[in-house]
Amino acid sequence: AITAKSDCPEVEVPVPLFFTIGVVGLAENFLVVVAVICNRNLHSPMYCFICSLAAFNTIASLAKTWENLMLVFAGVGQLDQRGSSETKLDDVMDSLLCMSFVGSIFSFMAIAVDRYITIFHALRYHNIMTMRRTAAILGVIWTTCGVLAMLMVRFFDTIFIMTCFIIFFLISLVLIGCLYVYMFMLARIHARRIAALPTSGSGALTLTILFGAFVVCWAPFFLHLIIIMVCPLNPYCECYRSLFQLHVVLLMSHALIDPAIYAFRSAELRHTFRKMLLCSDWR
């Protein structure tokens, strides 16, 4: 691709930093998944969706860590950067990253709907959000993401992937934003009844923090994709593109931030993490 000349040198991030963020994010999110699976007190729809979100973050961390290892091996001459098998493997890693992103959005939507039902249909919540329906929703989410990942491997096209990414990202922001506004408007009408629910407000605030962190970490990367398509020859755009590695670091940091939010907002998860790390009999 033809790029514009720019006085902005590309900002390079050391490979060990990429690798460290990927490994730590992988460990943290795997810990969340194990905690939710093993602790029966966490077997509720909201924590199942949080577990799904952590699992998708685990996939993203694994994909980026493996990709960084490939770059290291290619740098020392152990891999051919342009080899057919290496290219296919790189496509698989990119597809897993796409799967993680789409799955994270779907998980956020599921958590948002769950919080909506919890707050505004509290008396019917356990009849509406049964564990069987939760499992069915998760099955649909993971099946859809898996099919999309396979299609991306089979019909990999950079411009098409970028366009779909951007459109899906923007539509998702609008949908979840509209749900937030609707929940806020209803909350003002039913303020006293909602105040009587001790856990609903906490869950809604946790979702807000999680989604806010997601937007902050992923938005610069998507702005980078938009700039690539809109102004590839503009020197000012080239200056922004020179920060690409920092955008990737921010993207990968999302997997580090989410578990910290879970632990900070949930006493039960903190207790489970403590018992797991100390190898105590937490059952």
C-alpha atoms as a printed R data frame, in Angstrom:
    type eleno elety resid chain resno       x       y      z
1   ATOM     1    CA   ALA     A     1   0.000   0.000  0.000
2   ATOM     2    CA   ILE     A     2   1.171   3.521 -0.772
3   ATOM     3    CA   THR     A     3   1.635   5.665  2.312
4   ATOM     4    CA   ALA     A     4   2.357   9.336  2.747
5   ATOM     5    CA   LYS     A     5   5.726  10.685  3.805
6   ATOM     6    CA   SER     A     6   5.700  11.816  7.401
7   ATOM     7    CA   ASP     A     7   8.082  13.323  9.930
8   ATOM     8    CA   CYS     A     8   6.560  11.117 12.636
9   ATOM     9    CA   PRO     A     9   8.707   8.019 13.261
10  ATOM    10    CA   GLU     A    10   6.901   4.817 14.111
11  ATOM    11    CA   VAL     A    11   6.705   4.227 17.836
12  ATOM    12    CA   GLU     A    12   8.041   0.769 18.605
13  ATOM    13    CA   VAL     A    13   7.086  -1.207 21.700
14  ATOM    14    CA   PRO     A    14   9.564  -3.849 22.958
15  ATOM    15    CA   VAL     A    15   8.461  -7.397 22.204
16  ATOM    16    CA   PRO     A    16   8.934  -8.463 25.861
17  ATOM    17    CA   LEU     A    17   6.252  -5.930 26.865
18  ATOM    18    CA   PHE     A    18   3.798  -7.420 24.355
19  ATOM    19    CA   PHE     A    19   4.648 -10.888 25.598
20  ATOM    20    CA   THR     A    20   4.295  -9.921 29.280
21  ATOM    21    CA   ILE     A    21   0.892  -8.287 28.781
22  ATOM    22    CA   GLY     A    22  -0.331 -11.300 26.817
23  ATOM    23    CA   VAL     A    23   0.840 -13.870 29.379
24  ATOM    24    CA   VAL     A    24  -0.496 -11.935 32.386
25  ATOM    25    CA   GLY     A    25  -3.834 -11.312 30.655
26  ATOM    26    CA   LEU     A    26  -4.054 -14.989 29.753
27  ATOM    27    CA   ALA     A    27  -3.404 -16.040 33.357
28  ATOM    28    CA   GLU     A    28  -5.835 -13.530 34.866
29  ATOM    29    CA   ASN     A    29  -8.759 -14.365 32.631
30  ATOM    30    CA   PHE     A    30  -8.149 -18.095 32.897
31  ATOM    31    CA   LEU     A    31  -8.301 -17.632 36.672
32  ATOM    32    CA   VAL     A    32 -11.692 -15.915 36.316
33  ATOM    33    CA   VAL     A    33 -13.024 -18.766 34.159
34  ATOM    34    CA   VAL     A    34 -11.868 -21.413 36.651
35  ATOM    35    CA   ALA     A    35 -13.272 -19.441 39.599
36  ATOM    36    CA   VAL     A    36 -16.739 -19.120 38.057
37  ATOM    37    CA   ILE     A    37 -16.822 -22.776 37.006
38  ATOM    38    CA   CYS     A    38 -15.682 -24.175 40.361
39  ATOM    39    CA   ASN     A    39 -17.517 -21.910 42.830
40  ATOM    40    CA   ARG     A    40 -21.210 -22.816 43.006
41  ATOM    41    CA   ASN     A    41 -22.008 -19.422 44.532
42  ATOM    42    CA   LEU     A    42 -21.053 -17.910 41.176
43  ATOM    43    CA   HIS     A    43 -23.373 -20.130 39.143
44  ATOM    44    CA   SER     A    44 -25.759 -17.358 38.128
45  ATOM    45    CA   PRO     A    45 -26.580 -15.895 34.689
46  ATOM    46    CA   MET     A    46 -24.564 -12.704 35.214
47  ATOM    47    CA   TYR     A    47 -21.420 -14.564 36.288
48  ATOM    48    CA   CYS     A    48 -21.873 -17.048 33.434
49  ATOM    49    CA   PHE     A    49 -21.819 -14.132 30.978
50  ATOM    50    CA   ILE     A    50 -18.819 -12.651 32.809
51  ATOM    51    CA   CYS     A    51 -17.132 -16.056 32.498
52  ATOM    52    CA   SER     A    52 -17.863 -15.981 28.764
53  ATOM    53    CA   LEU     A    53 -16.326 -12.513 28.497
54  ATOM    54    CA   ALA     A    54 -13.239 -13.715 30.367
55  ATOM    55    CA   ALA     A    55 -12.985 -16.738 28.072
56  ATOM    56    CA   PHE     A    56 -13.028 -14.497 24.992
57  ATOM    57    CA   ASN     A    57 -10.353 -12.317 26.627
58  ATOM    58    CA   THR     A    58  -8.336 -15.491 27.211
59  ATOM    59    CA   ILE     A    59  -8.558 -16.309 23.498
60  ATOM    60    CA   ALA     A    60  -7.427 -12.778 22.585
61  ATOM    61    CA   SER     A    61  -4.443 -12.951 24.968
62  ATOM    62    CA   LEU     A    62  -3.495 -16.393 23.672
63  ATOM    63    CA   ALA     A    63  -3.704 -15.255 20.039
64  ATOM    64    CA   LYS     A    64  -1.583 -12.137 20.563
65  ATOM    65    CA   THR     A    65   0.965 -14.015 22.706
66  ATOM    66    CA   TRP     A    66   1.352 -16.695 20.038
67  ATOM    67    CA   GLU     A    67   1.629 -14.052 17.328
68  ATOM    68    CA   ASN     A    68   4.405 -12.310 19.287
69  ATOM    69    CA   LEU     A    69   6.244 -15.614 19.621
70  ATOM    70    CA   MET     A    70   5.998 -16.056 15.844
71  ATOM    71    CA   LEU     A    71   7.512 -12.598 15.351
72  ATOM    72    CA   VAL     A    72  10.369 -13.467 17.708
73  ATOM    73    CA   PHE     A    73  11.083 -16.730 15.873
74  ATOM    74    CA   ALA     A    74  10.875 -14.931 12.520
75  ATOM    75    CA   GLY     A    75  13.303 -12.307 13.778
76  ATOM    76    CA   VAL     A    76  15.949 -14.916 14.583
77  ATOM    77    CA   GLY     A    77  15.430 -16.744 11.304
78  ATOM    78    CA   GLN     A    78  13.461 -19.719 12.618
79  ATOM    79    CA   LEU     A    79  10.312 -18.846 10.656
80  ATOM    80    CA   ASP     A    80   9.692 -17.522  7.172
81  ATOM    81    CA   GLN     A    81   7.490 -14.442  7.478
82  ATOM    82    CA   ARG     A    82   6.172 -14.963  3.954
83  ATOM    83    CA   GLY     A    83   5.844 -18.752  4.068
84  ATOM    84    CA   SER     A    84   2.457 -20.278  3.237
85  ATOM    85    CA   SER     A    85   2.098 -22.155  6.532
86  ATOM    86    CA   GLU     A    86   3.186 -19.099  8.539
87  ATOM    87    CA   THR     A    87   0.718 -16.918  6.641
88  ATOM    88    CA   LYS     A    88  -2.130 -19.352  7.297
89  ATOM    89    CA   LEU     A    89  -1.240 -19.532 10.982
90  ATOM    90    CA   ASP     A    90  -1.162 -15.738 11.159
91  ATOM    91    CA   ASP     A    91  -4.618 -15.666  9.563
92  ATOM    92    CA   VAL     A    92  -5.846 -18.078 12.231
93  ATOM    93    CA   MET     A    93  -4.457 -15.827 14.975
94  ATOM    94    CA   ASP     A    94  -6.150 -12.776 13.425
95  ATOM    95    CA   SER     A    95  -9.407 -14.718 13.146
96  ATOM    96    CA   LEU     A    96  -9.225 -15.711 16.811
97  ATOM    97    CA   LEU     A    97  -8.729 -12.049 17.675
98  ATOM    98    CA   CYS     A    98 -11.790 -11.180 15.580
99  ATOM    99    CA   MET     A    99 -13.701 -13.954 17.347
100 ATOM   100    CA   SER     A   100 -12.677 -12.542 20.712
101 ATOM   101    CA   PHE     A   101 -13.825  -9.049 19.776
102 ATOM   102    CA   VAL     A   102 -17.210 -10.169 18.447
103 ATOM   103    CA   GLY     A   103 -17.693 -12.488 21.424
104 ATOM   104    CA   SER     A   104 -16.871  -9.685 23.863
105 ATOM   105    CA   ILE     A   105 -19.523  -7.460 22.283
106 ATOM   106    CA   PHE     A   106 -22.121 -10.248 22.433
107 ATOM   107    CA   SER     A   107 -21.185 -10.942 26.065
108 ATOM   108    CA   PHE     A   108 -21.586  -7.261 26.941
109 ATOM   109    CA   MET     A   109 -25.003  -7.238 25.308
110 ATOM   110    CA   ALA     A   110 -26.026 -10.352 27.238
111 ATOM   111    CA   ILE     A   111 -24.835  -8.817 30.533
112 ATOM   112    CA   ALA     A   112 -26.691  -5.582 29.743
113 ATOM   113    CA   VAL     A   113 -29.955  -7.433 29.066
114 ATOM   114    CA   ASP     A   114 -29.452  -9.489 32.225
115 ATOM   115    CA   ARG     A   115 -28.997  -6.323 34.303
116 ATOM   116    CA   TYR     A   116 -32.071  -4.776 32.676
117 ATOM   117    CA   ILE     A   117 -34.196  -7.789 33.658
118 ATOM   118    CA   THR     A   118 -32.695  -7.782 37.154
119 ATOM   119    CA   ILE     A   119 -33.579  -4.133 37.767
120 ATOM   120    CA   PHE     A   120 -36.933  -3.750 36.047
121 ATOM   121    CA   HIS     A   121 -38.338  -7.288 36.303
122 ATOM   122    CA   ALA     A   122 -36.860  -8.324 39.627
123 ATOM   123    CA   LEU     A   123 -39.823 -10.455 40.745
124 ATOM   124    CA   ARG     A   124 -39.804 -12.464 37.494
125 ATOM   125    CA   TYR     A   125 -36.029 -12.558 37.038
126 ATOM   126    CA   HIS     A   126 -35.511 -16.192 38.061
127 ATOM   127    CA   ASN     A   127 -38.350 -17.283 35.783
128 ATOM   128    CA   ILE     A   128 -37.017 -15.319 32.826
129 ATOM   129    CA   MET     A   129 -33.251 -15.844 33.191
130 ATOM   130    CA   THR     A   130 -33.028 -19.539 33.979
131 ATOM   131    CA   MET     A   131 -29.721 -21.361 33.785
132 ATOM   132    CA   ARG     A   132 -31.065 -23.373 30.841
133 ATOM   133    CA   ARG     A   133 -31.795 -20.183 28.887
134 ATOM   134    CA   THR     A   134 -28.425 -18.797 29.916
135 ATOM   135    CA   ALA     A   135 -26.719 -21.915 28.536
136 ATOM   136    CA   ALA     A   136 -28.709 -21.596 25.304
137 ATOM   137    CA   ILE     A   137 -27.693 -17.935 24.917
138 ATOM   138    CA   LEU     A   138 -24.054 -18.788 25.517
139 ATOM   139    CA   GLY     A   139 -24.327 -21.637 23.018
140 ATOM   140    CA   VAL     A   140 -25.635 -19.264 20.354
141 ATOM   141    CA   ILE     A   141 -22.917 -16.711 21.113
142 ATOM   142    CA   TRP     A   142 -20.051 -19.207 20.921
143 ATOM   143    CA   THR     A   143 -21.447 -21.005 17.876
144 ATOM   144    CA   THR     A   144 -21.873 -17.720 16.014
145 ATOM   145    CA   CYS     A   145 -18.374 -16.553 16.921
146 ATOM   146    CA   GLY     A   146 -16.872 -19.907 15.972
147 ATOM   147    CA   VAL     A   147 -18.558 -19.864 12.555
148 ATOM   148    CA   LEU     A   148 -17.416 -16.281 11.969
149 ATOM   149    CA   ALA     A   149 -13.845 -17.228 12.892
150 ATOM   150    CA   MET     A   150 -13.851 -20.125 10.404
151 ATOM   151    CA   LEU     A   151 -15.267 -17.891  7.678
152 ATOM   152    CA   MET     A   152 -12.550 -15.348  8.357
153 ATOM   153    CA   VAL     A   153  -9.901 -18.046  7.917
154 ATOM   154    CA   ARG     A   154 -11.511 -19.318  4.714
155 ATOM   155    CA   PHE     A   155 -12.301 -15.932  3.126
156 ATOM   156    CA   PHE     A   156  -9.674 -13.694  4.676
157 ATOM   157    CA   ASP     A   157  -9.642 -10.220  3.120
158 ATOM   158    CA   THR     A   158  -8.095  -7.262  4.922
159 ATOM   159    CA   ILE     A   159 -10.366  -4.479  3.636
160 ATOM   160    CA   PHE     A   160 -13.493  -6.569  4.097
161 ATOM   161    CA   ILE     A   161 -12.494  -7.523  7.653
162 ATOM   162    CA   MET     A   162 -11.711  -3.912  8.552
163 ATOM   163    CA   THR     A   163 -15.017  -2.674  7.134
164 ATOM   164    CA   CYS     A   164 -17.020  -5.311  8.993
165 ATOM   165    CA   PHE     A   165 -15.089  -4.594 12.184
166 ATOM   166    CA   ILE     A   166 -15.790  -0.884 12.037
167 ATOM   167    CA   ILE     A   167 -19.481  -1.233 11.162
168 ATOM   168    CA   PHE     A   168 -20.041  -3.860 13.855
169 ATOM   169    CA   PHE     A   169 -18.179  -1.766 16.443
170 ATOM   170    CA   LEU     A   170 -20.220   1.368 15.720
171 ATOM   171    CA   ILE     A   171 -23.568  -0.457 15.595
172 ATOM   172    CA   SER     A   172 -22.771  -2.205 18.868
173 ATOM   173    CA   LEU     A   173 -21.911   1.091 20.556
174 ATOM   174    CA   VAL     A   174 -25.213   2.578 19.390
175 ATOM   175    CA   LEU     A   175 -27.283  -0.423 20.523
176 ATOM   176    CA   ILE     A   176 -25.699  -0.680 23.959
177 ATOM   177    CA   GLY     A   177 -25.788   3.123 24.312
178 ATOM   178    CA   CYS     A   178 -29.525   3.132 23.537
179 ATOM   179    CA   LEU     A   179 -30.084   0.410 26.120
180 ATOM   180    CA   TYR     A   180 -28.197   2.470 28.693
181 ATOM   181    CA   VAL     A   181 -30.292   5.559 27.944
182 ATOM   182    CA   TYR     A   182 -33.490   3.535 28.168
183 ATOM   183    CA   MET     A   183 -32.396   2.006 31.474
184 ATOM   184    CA   PHE     A   184 -31.473   5.450 32.801
185 ATOM   185    CA   MET     A   185 -34.864   6.888 31.850
186 ATOM   186    CA   LEU     A   186 -36.700   4.005 33.519
187 ATOM   187    CA   ALA     A   187 -34.420   4.252 36.540
188 ATOM   188    CA   ARG     A   188 -35.504   7.837 37.114
189 ATOM   189    CA   ILE     A   189 -39.137   6.769 37.023
190 ATOM   190    CA   HIS     A   190 -38.637   3.790 39.334
191 ATOM   191    CA   ALA     A   191 -35.877   5.267 41.507
192 ATOM   192    CA   ARG     A   192 -37.339   4.219 44.865
193 ATOM   193    CA   ARG     A   193 -38.023   0.623 43.822
194 ATOM   194    CA   ILE     A   194 -34.540   0.248 42.329
195 ATOM   195    CA   ALA     A   195 -32.948   1.670 45.467
196 ATOM   196    CA   ALA     A   196 -34.497  -1.200 47.405
197 ATOM   197    CA   LEU     A   197 -32.575  -3.741 45.301
198 ATOM   198    CA   PRO     A   198 -29.137  -4.056 46.936
199 ATOM   199    CA   THR     A   199 -27.313  -5.842 44.105
200 ATOM   200    CA   SER     A   200 -28.916  -4.478 40.946
201 ATOM   201    CA   GLY     A   201 -27.292  -1.075 41.031
202 ATOM   202    CA   SER     A   202 -23.930  -2.681 41.759
203 ATOM   203    CA   GLY     A   203 -24.278  -5.021 38.775
204 ATOM   204    CA   ALA     A   204 -25.303  -2.175 36.466
205 ATOM   205    CA   LEU     A   205 -22.357  -0.061 37.623
206 ATOM   206    CA   THR     A   206 -19.986  -2.991 37.064
207 ATOM   207    CA   LEU     A   207 -21.311  -3.366 33.528
208 ATOM   208    CA   THR     A   208 -20.842   0.366 32.914
209 ATOM   209    CA   ILE     A   209 -17.226   0.219 34.074
210 ATOM   210    CA   LEU     A   210 -16.526  -2.916 32.021
211 ATOM   211    CA   PHE     A   211 -18.000  -1.480 28.841
212 ATOM   212    CA   GLY     A   212 -16.263   1.863 29.397
213 ATOM   213    CA   ALA     A   213 -12.911   0.085 29.689
214 ATOM   214    CA   PHE     A   214 -13.703  -1.893 26.521
215 ATOM   215    CA   VAL     A   215 -14.438   1.270 24.528
216 ATOM   216    CA   VAL     A   216 -11.328   3.089 25.793
217 ATOM   217    CA   CYS     A   217  -9.047   0.140 24.975
218 ATOM   218    CA   TRP     A   218 -10.483  -0.710 21.535
219 ATOM   219    CA   ALA     A   219 -11.487   2.722 20.149
220 ATOM   220    CA   PRO     A   220  -7.934   3.875 19.176
221 ATOM   221    CA   PHE     A   221  -7.421   0.644 17.243
222 ATOM   222    CA   PHE     A   222 -10.651   1.139 15.306
223 ATOM   223    CA   LEU     A   223  -9.783   4.757 14.637
224 ATOM   224    CA   HIS     A   224  -6.539   3.432 13.175
225 ATOM   225    CA   LEU     A   225  -8.517   1.136 10.843
226 ATOM   226    CA   ILE     A   226 -10.760   4.024  9.769
227 ATOM   227    CA   ILE     A   227  -7.748   6.219  9.031
228 ATOM   228    CA   ILE     A   228  -6.160   3.488  6.911
229 ATOM   229    CA   MET     A   229  -9.233   3.415  4.672
230 ATOM   230    CA   VAL     A   230 -10.143   7.121  4.666
231 ATOM   231    CA   CYS     A   231  -6.836   8.993  4.393
232 ATOM   232    CA   PRO     A   232  -3.930   6.684  3.520
233 ATOM   233    CA   LEU     A   233  -1.936   9.512  1.891
234 ATOM   234    CA   ASN     A   234  -2.412  12.230  4.490
235 ATOM   235    CA   PRO     A   235   0.769  12.974  6.524
236 ATOM   236    CA   TYR     A   236  -1.278  13.852  9.615
237 ATOM   237    CA   CYS     A   237  -3.026  10.511  9.409
238 ATOM   238    CA   GLU     A   238   0.377   8.897  8.996
239 ATOM   239    CA   CYS     A   239   1.415  10.430 12.323
240 ATOM   240    CA   TYR     A   240  -1.517   8.740 14.022
241 ATOM   241    CA   ARG     A   241  -0.724   5.458 12.296
242 ATOM   242    CA   SER     A   242   2.808   5.663 13.664
243 ATOM   243    CA   LEU     A   243   1.274   4.940 17.093
244 ATOM   244    CA   PHE     A   244  -0.135   1.586 15.958
245 ATOM   245    CA   GLN     A   245   1.928  -0.524 18.364
246 ATOM   246    CA   LEU     A   246   0.703   1.599 21.269
247 ATOM   247    CA   HIS     A   247  -2.870   0.981 20.104
248 ATOM   248    CA   VAL     A   248  -2.188  -2.758 20.113
249 ATOM   249    CA   VAL     A   249  -0.762  -2.510 23.641
250 ATOM   250    CA   LEU     A   250  -3.923  -0.700 24.756
251 ATOM   251    CA   LEU     A   251  -6.057  -3.339 23.036
252 ATOM   252    CA   MET     A   252  -4.190  -6.138 24.794
253 ATOM   253    CA   SER     A   253  -4.400  -4.296 28.121
254 ATOM   254    CA   HIS     A   254  -8.172  -4.735 28.045
255 ATOM   255    CA   ALA     A   255  -7.638  -8.366 29.042
256 ATOM   256    CA   LEU     A   256  -5.657  -7.136 32.073
257 ATOM   257    CA   ILE     A   257  -8.229  -4.572 33.170
258 ATOM   258    CA   ASP     A   258 -11.383  -6.712 33.145
259 ATOM   259    CA   PRO     A   259 -10.303  -9.207 35.862
260 ATOM   260    CA   ALA     A   260  -9.251  -6.298 38.075
261 ATOM   261    CA   ILE     A   261 -12.744  -4.829 37.697
262 ATOM   262    CA   TYR     A   262 -14.344  -8.182 38.536
263 ATOM   263    CA   ALA     A   263 -12.225  -8.541 41.666
264 ATOM   264    CA   PHE     A   264 -12.826  -4.943 42.752
265 ATOM   265    CA   ARG     A   265 -16.600  -5.064 42.270
266 ATOM   266    CA   SER     A   266 -17.339  -8.607 43.499
267 ATOM   267    CA   ALA     A   267 -16.585  -9.724 47.062
268 ATOM   268    CA   GLU     A   268 -17.411 -13.328 46.136
269 ATOM   269    CA   LEU     A   269 -14.869 -13.339 43.315
270 ATOM   270    CA   ARG     A   270 -12.233 -11.753 45.555
271 ATOM   271    CA   HIS     A   271 -12.854 -14.457 48.136
272 ATOM   272    CA   THR     A   272 -12.608 -17.179 45.479
273 ATOM   273    CA   PHE     A   273  -9.395 -15.751 44.004
274 ATOM   274    CA   ARG     A   274  -7.829 -15.574 47.458
275 ATOM   275    CA   LYS     A   275  -8.708 -19.174 48.237
276 ATOM   276    CA   MET     A   276  -7.486 -20.395 44.842
277 ATOM   277    CA   LEU     A   277  -4.177 -18.556 45.025
278 ATOM   278    CA   LEU     A   278  -3.583 -19.751 48.593
279 ATOM   279    CA   CYS     A   279  -4.607 -23.303 47.625
280 ATOM   280    CA   SER     A   280  -7.221 -23.376 50.374
281 ATOM   281    CA   ASP     A   281 -10.270 -25.615 50.556
282 ATOM   282    CA   TRP     A   282 -12.653 -22.936 49.257
283 ATOM   283    CA   ARG     A   283 -15.489 -25.281 48.283
